[in-house]
Coordinates of C-alpha atoms in Angstrom, one line a residue:
M23 CA -9.6 13.3 14.9
A24 CA -9.2 9.7 16.0
G25 CA -9.0 8.6 19.6
A26 CA -9.8 5.8 22.0
G27 CA -13.5 5.2 22.3
T28 CA -14.2 6.7 18.8
T29 CA -15.2 4.1 16.3
G30 CA -14.6 4.5 12.6
T31 CA -17.8 2.5 11.8
N32 CA -19.9 4.9 13.9
A33 CA -18.3 7.9 12.2
A34 CA -19.0 6.7 8.6
S35 CA -20.2 3.1 8.4
P36 CA -19.2 1.1 5.4
N37 CA -21.9 -0.7 3.4
R38 CA -22.0 -4.2 4.8
Y39 CA -23.0 -7.3 2.8
P40 CA -23.0 -10.7 4.5
E41 CA -23.6 -12.4 1.1
R42 CA -22.0 -12.0 -2.2
A43 CA -25.2 -10.9 -4.0
M44 CA -23.9 -7.3 -4.0
R45 CA -21.1 -8.5 -6.5
P46 CA -22.5 -11.2 -8.7
Y47 CA -19.1 -11.7 -10.4
L48 CA -17.2 -12.2 -7.1
S49 CA -16.1 -15.6 -5.9
S50 CA -17.3 -16.8 -2.5
P51 CA -15.4 -15.7 0.6
V52 CA -13.6 -19.0 0.8
E53 CA -12.3 -18.6 -2.8
I54 CA -11.1 -15.2 -1.8
L55 CA -9.3 -16.4 1.3
G56 CA -7.6 -19.4 -0.3
P57 CA -5.2 -17.6 -2.6
C58 CA -4.2 -15.1 0.2
P59 CA -0.6 -15.9 1.5
M60 CA -1.9 -15.8 5.1
F61 CA -4.1 -18.7 4.5
E62 CA -1.7 -20.8 2.3
G63 CA -1.8 -24.4 3.3
V64 CA -4.9 -24.1 5.5
P65 CA -7.5 -26.9 4.8
S66 CA -10.5 -25.9 2.9
S67 CA -12.8 -27.2 5.6
D68 CA -11.3 -24.7 8.1
L69 CA -11.5 -21.9 5.4
N70 CA -15.2 -22.7 4.9
T71 CA -15.8 -22.4 8.7
L72 CA -14.0 -19.1 8.8
A73 CA -15.7 -17.8 5.6
A74 CA -19.1 -18.4 7.1
Q75 CA -18.3 -15.7 9.7
C76 CA -17.0 -13.1 7.3
E77 CA -18.8 -10.2 5.7
W78 CA -18.2 -7.8 2.8
L79 CA -17.5 -4.2 3.4
E80 CA -17.8 -1.6 0.7
L81 CA -16.1 1.8 1.1
A82 CA -16.1 5.0 -0.9
R83 CA -12.9 7.0 -1.4
H84 CA -11.7 8.5 1.9
Q85 CA -14.2 6.5 3.9
P86 CA -12.7 5.3 7.2
L87 CA -12.4 1.5 7.7
F88 CA -11.3 2.0 11.4
L89 CA -9.8 4.7 13.6
Q90 CA -6.8 4.7 15.9
G91 CA -8.0 3.4 19.3
D92 CA -11.0 1.4 18.0
P93 CA -11.3 -2.1 19.4
A94 CA -9.5 -4.4 16.9
D95 CA -12.2 -7.0 16.7
Q96 CA -11.8 -7.6 12.9
L97 CA -9.0 -7.8 10.4
Y98 CA -9.6 -7.2 6.7
L99 CA -8.6 -8.8 3.4
V100 CA -8.5 -6.2 0.5
V101 CA -10.4 -7.6 -2.5
E102 CA -10.7 -4.4 -4.6
G103 CA -9.3 -0.9 -4.3
L104 CA -6.6 0.4 -2.0
I105 CA -6.5 0.8 1.8
K106 CA -4.3 3.5 3.4
V107 CA -3.1 2.8 6.9
Y108 CA -1.7 5.9 8.7
R109 CA -0.9 7.6 12.0
L110 CA -2.0 11.1 13.0
D111 CA 0.1 13.6 14.9
P112 CA -1.1 14.6 18.4
R113 CA -3.1 17.5 17.0
G114 CA -4.8 15.2 14.4
E115 CA -3.6 17.4 11.6
R116 CA -0.7 15.6 9.8
Q117 CA -0.7 12.1 8.6
V118 CA 2.2 9.7 8.2
V119 CA 1.3 6.8 6.0
L120 CA 2.6 3.4 7.3
H121 CA 1.6 1.3 4.4
L122 CA -0.8 1.0 1.4
D123 CA -2.6 -2.4 1.1
R124 CA -3.8 -3.7 -2.3
P125 CA -5.9 -6.6 -3.3
G126 CA -4.7 -9.9 -1.7
Q127 CA -3.1 -8.1 1.3
C128 CA -4.4 -8.1 4.8
V129 CA -5.0 -5.1 7.1
A130 CA -4.7 -5.1 10.9
A131 CA -3.8 -8.7 11.3
V132 CA -1.2 -7.8 13.9
A133 CA -3.5 -5.5 15.9
A134 CA -6.1 -8.2 16.2
F135 CA -3.7 -10.4 18.1
M136 CA -2.4 -7.9 20.6
S137 CA -3.0 -8.5 24.3
Q138 CA -5.4 -5.6 24.4
P139 CA -6.4 -5.4 20.8
R140 CA -7.0 -1.9 19.6
Y141 CA -6.0 -0.5 16.3
P142 CA -2.7 1.5 16.7
A143 CA -3.4 3.5 13.5
C144 CA -6.2 4.7 11.2
A145 CA -7.3 3.1 7.9
E146 CA -9.3 4.5 5.1
A147 CA -10.1 3.7 1.5
A148 CA -7.6 5.6 -0.8
E149 CA -10.0 4.8 -3.6
P150 CA -13.4 3.0 -3.8
S151 CA -12.7 -0.4 -2.2
L152 CA -14.1 -3.7 -1.2
V153 CA -12.8 -5.7 1.7
L154 CA -13.6 -9.0 3.4
A155 CA -14.0 -8.5 7.2
I156 CA -12.7 -11.4 9.2
P157 CA -13.6 -11.8 12.9
A158 CA -10.4 -11.8 14.9
R159 CA -11.9 -14.2 17.5
E160 CA -12.7 -16.8 14.9
L161 CA -9.3 -16.5 13.3
D162 CA -7.6 -16.8 16.7
K163 CA -9.6 -20.1 17.3
L164 CA -8.5 -21.4 14.0
A165 CA -4.8 -20.4 14.6
Q166 CA -4.7 -22.3 17.9
R167 CA -5.4 -25.6 16.2
N168 CA -3.7 -25.0 12.8
L169 CA 0.1 -24.7 13.0
K170 CA 0.3 -23.7 9.3
L171 CA -1.9 -20.7 9.9
S172 CA 0.1 -19.8 13.0
G173 CA 3.3 -19.8 11.0
N174 CA 1.7 -17.6 8.3
L175 CA 0.6 -15.1 10.9
L176 CA 4.1 -15.0 12.4
R177 CA 5.6 -14.3 8.9
Y178 CA 3.0 -11.6 8.3
A179 CA 3.9 -9.9 11.6
A180 CA 7.6 -10.0 10.8
E181 CA 7.0 -8.5 7.3
R182 CA 4.9 -5.7 8.9
V183 CA 7.8 -5.0 11.3
G184 CA 10.2 -4.8 8.4
Q185 CA 7.9 -2.4 6.6
I186 CA 7.8 -0.1 9.6
V187 CA 11.6 -0.2 9.9
Q188 CA 11.8 0.8 6.2
V189 CA 9.4 3.7 6.9
L190 CA 11.5 4.9 9.8
D191 CA 14.7 4.5 7.8
R192 CA 13.3 6.7 5.0
M193 CA 12.0 9.4 7.3
V194 CA 15.2 9.7 9.3
F195 CA 18.0 9.1 6.8
H196 CA 16.6 10.1 3.4
E197 CA 15.8 13.6 2.1
V198 CA 12.4 14.5 0.7
D199 CA 13.6 14.3 -2.9
S200 CA 14.9 10.8 -2.3
R201 CA 11.6 9.6 -0.8
L202 CA 9.6 11.2 -3.5
A203 CA 11.7 9.7 -6.3
E204 CA 11.3 6.2 -4.7
Y205 CA 7.5 6.7 -4.5
L206 CA 7.2 7.8 -8.1
L207 CA 9.2 4.9 -9.3
S208 CA 7.2 2.5 -7.2
M209 CA 3.9 3.9 -8.6
A210 CA 5.2 3.7 -12.2
Q211 CA 6.2 0.0 -11.5
T212 CA 2.8 -0.8 -10.1
Y213 CA 0.5 1.1 -12.4
G214 CA 2.6 1.8 -15.5
Q215 CA 3.2 5.1 -17.4
G216 CA 0.6 7.7 -17.1
F217 CA -0.5 6.7 -13.6
K218 CA -2.9 9.0 -11.8
L219 CA -1.0 11.2 -9.3
P220 CA -2.6 11.6 -5.9
T221 CA -3.1 15.1 -4.5
N222 CA 0.0 16.8 -3.1
P223 CA -1.3 16.4 0.5
E224 CA -1.8 12.7 -0.1
I225 CA 1.7 12.3 -1.5
A226 CA 3.1 14.3 1.5
A227 CA 1.5 11.9 3.9
I228 CA 3.0 8.9 2.1
V229 CA 6.6 10.3 1.9
G230 CA 6.5 12.0 5.3
T231 CA 6.5 15.7 4.6
T232 CA 4.2 18.6 4.0
P233 CA 2.5 19.5 0.6
E234 CA 4.7 22.5 -0.1
P235 CA 8.0 20.5 -0.5
V236 CA 6.1 18.0 -2.7
S237 CA 4.9 20.7 -5.0
R238 CA 8.4 22.2 -5.3
K239 CA 10.1 18.8 -5.9
L240 CA 7.6 17.8 -8.5
G241 CA 8.1 21.1 -10.3
H242 CA 11.9 20.6 -10.1
F243 CA 11.7 17.0 -11.5
S244 CA 9.5 18.2 -14.3
Q245 CA 11.8 21.1 -15.2
Q246 CA 14.8 18.7 -15.3
G247 CA 12.9 16.5 -17.8
W248 CA 12.7 13.6 -15.4
I249 CA 8.9 13.4 -15.3
R250 CA 6.0 14.8 -17.3
I251 CA 2.7 15.6 -15.6
C252 CA -0.5 16.4 -17.6
K253 CA -3.8 16.6 -15.9
R254 CA -2.4 14.7 -12.8
K255 CA -1.2 11.9 -15.0
L256 CA 2.5 11.2 -14.6
C257 CA 5.0 9.6 -16.9
V258 CA 8.6 8.8 -15.9
L259 CA 11.0 10.1 -18.6
N260 CA 14.3 9.5 -16.8
I261 CA 14.5 6.4 -14.7
R262 CA 18.3 6.8 -14.2
A263 CA 17.9 10.2 -12.6
L264 CA 15.1 9.1 -10.2
A265 CA 16.9 5.9 -9.4
G266 CA 20.0 7.9 -8.5
L267 CA 17.9 10.0 -6.0
A268 CA 16.1 6.9 -4.6
Q269 CA 19.1 5.7 -2.5
S270 CA 17.3 2.7 -1.1
L271 CA 16.8 1.1 -4.6
T272 CA 19.1 -1.8 -5.5
F273 CA 20.3 -2.4 -9.1
Q274 CA 17.9 -5.3 -9.4
Q275 CA 14.9 -3.2 -8.2
A276 CA 15.8 -0.5 -10.8
L277 CA 15.8 -3.1 -13.5
E278 CA 12.4 -4.5 -12.4
I279 CA 11.0 -0.9 -12.6
G280 CA 12.5 -0.6 -16.0
R281 CA 10.8 -3.7 -17.2
A282 CA 7.5 -2.4 -15.9
V283 CA 7.6 1.0 -17.5
S284 CA 7.4 1.7 -21.2
C285 CA 9.8 4.4 -22.4
E286 CA 8.7 7.3 -24.6
R287 CA 10.5 5.9 -27.6
G288 CA 8.3 2.9 -27.6
C289 CA 11.0 0.4 -26.5
P290 CA 11.0 -1.4 -23.1
N291 CA 12.9 0.4 -20.5
A292 CA 14.6 -2.8 -19.5
S293 CA 16.1 -3.1 -23.0
C294 CA 17.4 0.5 -22.8
L295 CA 18.9 -0.1 -19.4
L296 CA 20.6 -3.3 -20.4
T297 CA 21.8 -2.5 -23.9
N298 CA 22.7 1.2 -23.6
G299 CA 24.3 1.2 -20.1
A300 CA 21.8 3.5 -18.5
L301 CA 22.4 1.6 -15.3
T302 CA 25.4 -0.4 -14.1
S303 CA 25.4 -2.9 -11.3
G304 CA 28.5 -1.2 -9.8
S305 CA 27.0 2.2 -9.2
G306 CA 23.4 2.1 -10.1
L307 CA 24.1 4.8 -12.6
G308 CA 25.7 4.8 -16.0
N309 CA 26.6 6.9 -19.1
G310 CA 24.3 5.4 -21.6
R311 CA 22.7 7.3 -24.5
H312 CA 19.2 6.8 -23.1
N313 CA 18.1 8.6 -20.0
L314 CA 15.4 6.0 -19.3

């Protein structure tokens, strides 16, 4: 259980590498920082100064990056893998996932700039991961003299607030089947057909429920012919049905998912959606021959 005064690094310290020798194929820290949206427009000389203070952290699956209440003395740029940021209930038993951060995204940049910087949530590796640890004090010094970086940090904080509002919206106003459908479509868009399905407890933490409803809903989706699961690999068979449940999806978002997911007949889903009327901009649903 996380709490103030308990440090994630003491509980299970990630492997730390101040130099890139541990990954010969990796770029230098400054080459990793440069493409990150947070550092867009920051002069290379400033990035070099900051990069000299950074270090690599390597985490195994489920290994903590930090715990709720730890001093927020570092923020992290994800280079490989996936970092899960979550809150625990008062008993430390149930998780609510706030966001999942992938390569190119930053973790804990907001917490590092709070007046009394402590991490307001926990973070752990959802899969084997590599992150670049950035000292918060050094980034603060750089932001005070670089307006471009200050603006980037402000945009980052605003986006995080928007994400939390979306999480609250889903938890309060959407049913479990709606949240689960949206999650499955998002995973299919990101990883393609046949993506590896996390465990039911992990999915429950992401969609804000318990494992039992997740198991029931997955079984229902499968019986309806909307998805197919084999050895925890999931294929979406009916985008239209899932998009109808995922109430927060716009027509354009559904089309983007269709372009990212290959249908079982070997044709692009986007073509099915557009030529057979499986989705219409008026309602998000249609009467096309394809169910994809």
